[in-house]
Coordinates of N, CA and C in Angstrom, one line a residue:
M1468 N 2.1 -47.5 -83.4 CA 1.4 -46.3 -83.8 C 1.1 -46.4 -85.4
I1469 N 2.1 -46.8 -86.1 CA 2.0 -46.9 -87.6 C 1.0 -48.0 -87.9
L1470 N 1.1 -49.1 -87.2 CA 0.2 -50.2 -87.5 C -1.3 -49.8 -87.2
A1471 N -1.5 -49.0 -86.1 CA -2.8 -48.6 -85.8 C -3.4 -47.6 -86.9
L1472 N -2.5 -46.8 -87.4 CA -3.0 -45.9 -88.5 C -3.3 -46.7 -89.7
Y1473 N -2.5 -47.7 -90.0 CA -2.7 -48.5 -91.2 C -4.0 -49.3 -91.1
Q1474 N -4.3 -49.8 -89.9 CA -5.5 -50.6 -89.7 C -6.7 -49.6 -89.8
A1475 N -6.6 -48.4 -89.2 CA -7.7 -47.5 -89.3 C -8.0 -47.1 -90.7
A1476 N -6.9 -46.8 -91.5 CA -7.1 -46.4 -92.9 C -7.8 -47.6 -93.7
G1477 N -7.4 -48.8 -93.4 CA -8.0 -49.9 -94.1 C -9.4 -50.1 -93.7
T1478 N -9.8 -49.9 -92.5 CA -11.2 -50.0 -92.0 C -12.0 -49.0 -92.7
V1479 N -11.5 -47.8 -92.7 CA -12.3 -46.7 -93.3 C -12.4 -46.9 -94.9
A1480 N -11.4 -47.3 -95.5 CA -11.4 -47.4 -97.0 C -12.1 -48.7 -97.5
F1481 N -12.2 -49.7 -96.7 CA -12.7 -51.0 -97.1 C -14.1 -50.9 -97.8
P1482 N -15.1 -50.2 -97.2 CA -16.4 -50.2 -97.8 C -16.4 -49.5 -99.2
F1483 N -15.4 -48.6 -99.5 CA -15.3 -48.0 -100.8 C -14.6 -48.8 -101.8
I1484 N -13.7 -49.7 -101.4 CA -12.9 -50.5 -102.3 C -13.4 -52.0 -102.4
K1485 N -14.3 -52.3 -101.6 CA -14.8 -53.7 -101.5 C -15.2 -54.3 -102.8
N1486 N -16.0 -53.5 -103.6 CA -16.5 -54.1 -104.9 C -15.4 -54.3 -105.9
S1487 N -14.4 -53.4 -105.9 CA -13.3 -53.6 -106.8 C -12.4 -54.8 -106.4
L1488 N -12.3 -55.0 -105.1 CA -11.5 -56.2 -104.6 C -12.3 -57.5 -104.9
K1489 N -13.6 -57.4 -104.8 CA -14.5 -58.6 -105.0 C -14.6 -59.1 -106.4
R1490 N -14.4 -58.2 -107.4 CA -14.5 -58.5 -108.8 C -13.6 -59.7 -109.2
G1491 N -14.3 -60.7 -109.7 CA -13.5 -61.9 -110.1 C -13.3 -62.9 -108.9
H1492 N -13.7 -62.5 -107.7 CA -13.5 -63.4 -106.5 C -14.8 -63.4 -105.7
E1493 N -15.9 -63.5 -106.4 CA -17.2 -63.3 -105.7 C -17.5 -64.5 -104.7
I1494 N -17.2 -65.7 -105.1 CA -17.5 -66.9 -104.3 C -16.7 -66.9 -103.0
G1495 N -17.4 -66.8 -101.9 CA -16.7 -66.8 -100.6 C -16.1 -65.6 -100.2
F1496 N -16.2 -64.5 -100.9 CA -15.5 -63.2 -100.6 C -15.9 -62.7 -99.2
D1497 N -17.2 -62.7 -99.0 CA -17.7 -62.2 -97.7 C -17.1 -63.0 -96.5
E1498 N -17.1 -64.3 -96.7 CA -16.6 -65.2 -95.6 C -15.1 -64.9 -95.4
R1499 N -14.4 -64.7 -96.5 CA -12.9 -64.4 -96.3 C -12.7 -63.1 -95.6
C1500 N -13.7 -62.2 -95.6 CA -13.7 -60.9 -95.0 C -14.3 -61.0 -93.6
G1501 N -14.7 -62.2 -93.2 CA -15.3 -62.3 -91.8 C -16.8 -61.9 -91.8
I1502 N -17.5 -61.8 -92.9 CA -18.9 -61.4 -93.0 C -19.7 -62.7 -93.3
Y1503 N -20.6 -63.0 -92.3 CA -21.4 -64.2 -92.5 C -22.9 -63.8 -92.3
D1504 N -23.8 -64.4 -93.1 CA -25.2 -64.2 -92.9 C -25.7 -65.1 -91.7
A1505 N -26.9 -64.8 -91.2 CA -27.4 -65.5 -90.0 C -27.5 -67.0 -90.3
A1506 N -27.9 -67.4 -91.5 CA -28.1 -68.8 -91.8 C -26.8 -69.5 -91.7
K1507 N -25.7 -68.9 -92.2 CA -24.4 -69.5 -92.2 C -23.9 -69.7 -90.8
I1508 N -24.1 -68.6 -90.0 CA -23.7 -68.7 -88.6 C -24.4 -69.8 -87.8
E1509 N -25.7 -69.9 -88.1 CA -26.5 -71.0 -87.4 C -26.0 -72.4 -87.8
A1510 N -25.7 -72.5 -89.1 CA -25.2 -73.8 -89.6 C -23.9 -74.2 -88.9
I1511 N -23.0 -73.2 -88.8 CA -21.7 -73.4 -88.2 C -21.9 -73.8 -86.7
R1512 N -22.8 -73.1 -86.0 CA -23.0 -73.4 -84.6 C -23.6 -74.8 -84.4
A1513 N -24.5 -75.2 -85.3 CA -25.1 -76.5 -85.2 C -24.1 -77.6 -85.5
A1514 N -23.3 -77.4 -86.5 CA -22.3 -78.4 -86.8 C -21.2 -78.6 -85.7
F1515 N -21.0 -77.5 -85.0 CA -19.9 -77.6 -84.0 C -20.4 -77.4 -82.6
A1516 N -21.6 -77.9 -82.3 CA -22.1 -77.8 -81.0 C -21.2 -78.5 -80.0
P1517 N -21.0 -78.0 -78.8 CA -20.2 -78.6 -77.8 C -20.7 -80.1 -77.5
G1518 N -19.8 -81.0 -77.4 CA -20.1 -82.4 -77.1 C -20.6 -83.1 -78.4
G1519 N -20.6 -82.4 -79.5 CA -21.0 -83.1 -80.7 C -19.9 -83.9 -81.3
N1520 N -20.3 -84.8 -82.3 CA -19.4 -85.6 -82.9 C -19.1 -85.0 -84.3
N1521 N -18.1 -84.1 -84.4 CA -17.9 -83.3 -85.5 C -16.5 -83.5 -86.1
L1522 N -16.4 -83.5 -87.4 CA -15.1 -83.6 -88.1 C -15.0 -82.4 -89.1
W1523 N -13.9 -81.6 -88.9 CA -13.7 -80.5 -89.8 C -12.4 -80.8 -90.5
I1524 N -12.5 -80.7 -91.9 CA -11.3 -80.9 -92.7 C -11.1 -79.6 -93.5
H1525 N -9.9 -79.0 -93.3 CA -9.6 -77.8 -94.0 C -8.6 -78.1 -95.1
A1526 N -9.0 -77.8 -96.3 CA -8.2 -78.1 -97.5 C -7.8 -76.7 -98.2
V1527 N -6.5 -76.5 -98.3 CA -6.1 -75.2 -98.8 C -6.1 -75.2 -100.3
S1528 N -5.6 -76.3 -100.9 CA -5.5 -76.4 -102.4 C -6.5 -77.4 -103.0
V1529 N -6.6 -77.4 -104.3 CA -7.4 -78.3 -105.0 C -7.0 -79.7 -104.7
G1530 N -5.7 -79.9 -104.7 CA -5.1 -81.2 -104.4 C -5.5 -81.8 -103.0
E1531 N -5.6 -80.9 -102.1 CA -6.0 -81.3 -100.7 C -7.5 -81.6 -100.7
V1532 N -8.3 -80.9 -101.5 CA -9.7 -81.2 -101.6 C -9.9 -82.6 -102.2
Q1533 N -9.1 -82.9 -103.2 CA -9.2 -84.2 -103.8 C -8.7 -85.3 -102.8
A1534 N -7.7 -85.0 -102.0 CA -7.3 -85.9 -101.0 C -8.3 -86.1 -99.9
A1535 N -9.1 -85.1 -99.6 CA -10.1 -85.2 -98.6 C -11.3 -86.0 -99.0
S1536 N -11.6 -86.1 -100.2 CA -12.8 -86.8 -100.7 C -12.8 -88.3 -100.2
P1537 N -11.7 -89.0 -100.4 CA -11.7 -90.4 -99.9 C -11.8 -90.5 -98.3
I1538 N -11.3 -89.5 -97.6 CA -11.4 -89.5 -96.2 C -12.9 -89.4 -95.8
V1539 N -13.6 -88.5 -96.5 CA -15.1 -88.4 -96.2 C -15.8 -89.7 -96.5
T1540 N -15.5 -90.3 -97.7 CA -16.1 -91.5 -98.1 C -15.9 -92.6 -97.1
V1541 N -14.6 -92.8 -96.7 CA -14.3 -93.9 -95.7 C -15.0 -93.6 -94.4
A1542 N -15.0 -92.4 -94.0 CA -15.7 -92.0 -92.7 C -17.2 -92.4 -92.7
R1543 N -17.8 -92.1 -93.8 CA -19.3 -92.4 -93.9 C -19.5 -93.9 -94.1
E1544 N -18.7 -94.6 -94.9 CA -18.8 -96.0 -95.1 C -18.5 -96.8 -93.8
G1545 N -17.6 -96.2 -93.0 CA -17.2 -96.8 -91.7 C -18.2 -96.5 -90.6
G1546 N -19.3 -95.8 -90.9 CA -20.4 -95.6 -89.9 C -20.3 -94.2 -89.2
Y1547 N -19.4 -93.4 -89.6 CA -19.3 -92.1 -88.9 C -20.6 -91.3 -89.3
S1548 N -21.3 -90.8 -88.3 CA -22.6 -90.1 -88.6 C -22.6 -88.7 -88.1
G1549 N -21.5 -88.2 -87.6 CA -21.4 -86.8 -87.2 C -21.3 -85.9 -88.3
A1550 N -21.3 -84.6 -88.0 CA -21.2 -83.6 -89.0 C -19.8 -83.6 -89.6
I1551 N -19.7 -83.5 -90.9 CA -18.4 -83.3 -91.6 C -18.4 -82.0 -92.3
T1552 N -17.5 -81.1 -92.0 CA -17.4 -79.8 -92.7 C -16.0 -79.8 -93.4
L1553 N -16.1 -79.4 -94.7 CA -14.9 -79.2 -95.5 C -14.8 -77.8 -95.8
S1554 N -13.7 -77.1 -95.4 CA -13.5 -75.7 -95.7 C -12.4 -75.6 -96.7
T1555 N -12.4 -74.6 -97.5 CA -11.3 -74.3 -98.5 C -10.9 -72.9 -98.4
V1556 N -9.8 -72.6 -99.1 CA -9.3 -71.2 -99.1 C -9.7 -70.5 -100.4
T1557 N -9.7 -71.2 -101.5 CA -9.9 -70.6 -102.8 C -11.2 -70.9 -103.4
E1558 N -11.7 -70.1 -104.3 CA -12.9 -70.4 -105.1 C -12.8 -71.7 -105.9
T1559 N -11.6 -71.9 -106.5 CA -11.4 -73.1 -107.2 C -11.5 -74.4 -106.3
G1560 N -11.0 -74.3 -105.1 CA -11.1 -75.3 -104.1 C -12.5 -75.6 -103.7
A1561 N -13.3 -74.5 -103.5 CA -14.7 -74.6 -103.2 C -15.5 -75.3 -104.3
R1562 N -15.3 -74.8 -105.5 CA -16.0 -75.4 -106.7 C -15.6 -76.9 -106.8
N1563 N -14.3 -77.2 -106.6 CA -13.9 -78.6 -106.7 C -14.5 -79.5 -105.6
A1564 N -14.6 -78.9 -104.4 CA -15.3 -79.6 -103.3 C -16.7 -79.9 -103.6
N1565 N -17.4 -78.9 -104.1 CA -18.8 -79.1 -104.4 C -19.0 -80.1 -105.5
A1566 N -18.1 -80.1 -106.5 CA -18.2 -81.1 -107.6 C -17.9 -82.5 -107.1
L1567 N -16.9 -82.6 -106.3 CA -16.5 -84.0 -105.8 C -17.5 -84.5 -104.8
M1568 N -18.0 -83.7 -103.9 CA -18.7 -84.2 -102.7 C -20.1 -83.7 -102.7
G1569 N -20.5 -82.7 -103.4 CA -21.9 -82.2 -103.4 C -22.4 -82.0 -102.0
D1570 N -23.5 -82.6 -101.7 CA -24.1 -82.4 -100.4 C -23.7 -83.4 -99.3
R1571 N -22.6 -84.2 -99.7 CA -22.1 -85.2 -98.7 C -21.5 -84.4 -97.5

């Protein structure tokens, strides 16, 4: 019962406090809240179509992003042609991924 009340209060309050929570954490904030635009949803569906040849690497920290870069390079050099998706948790990780791998 307490949990249900807590969840209800959070759901009601979120639209009012969203901007203050977002301040300083703009990059990827909506995704962390489960809010995706139609283009992002379509890209995810296309990348992970059933029967597809897809690789998803999830990197939590900047160090893991740096460790993932050679994996992506070796996969591509080895002839892997499927979709490769690298996800991160933090803005710093996302910036680092974009800097290291760009559109790869």
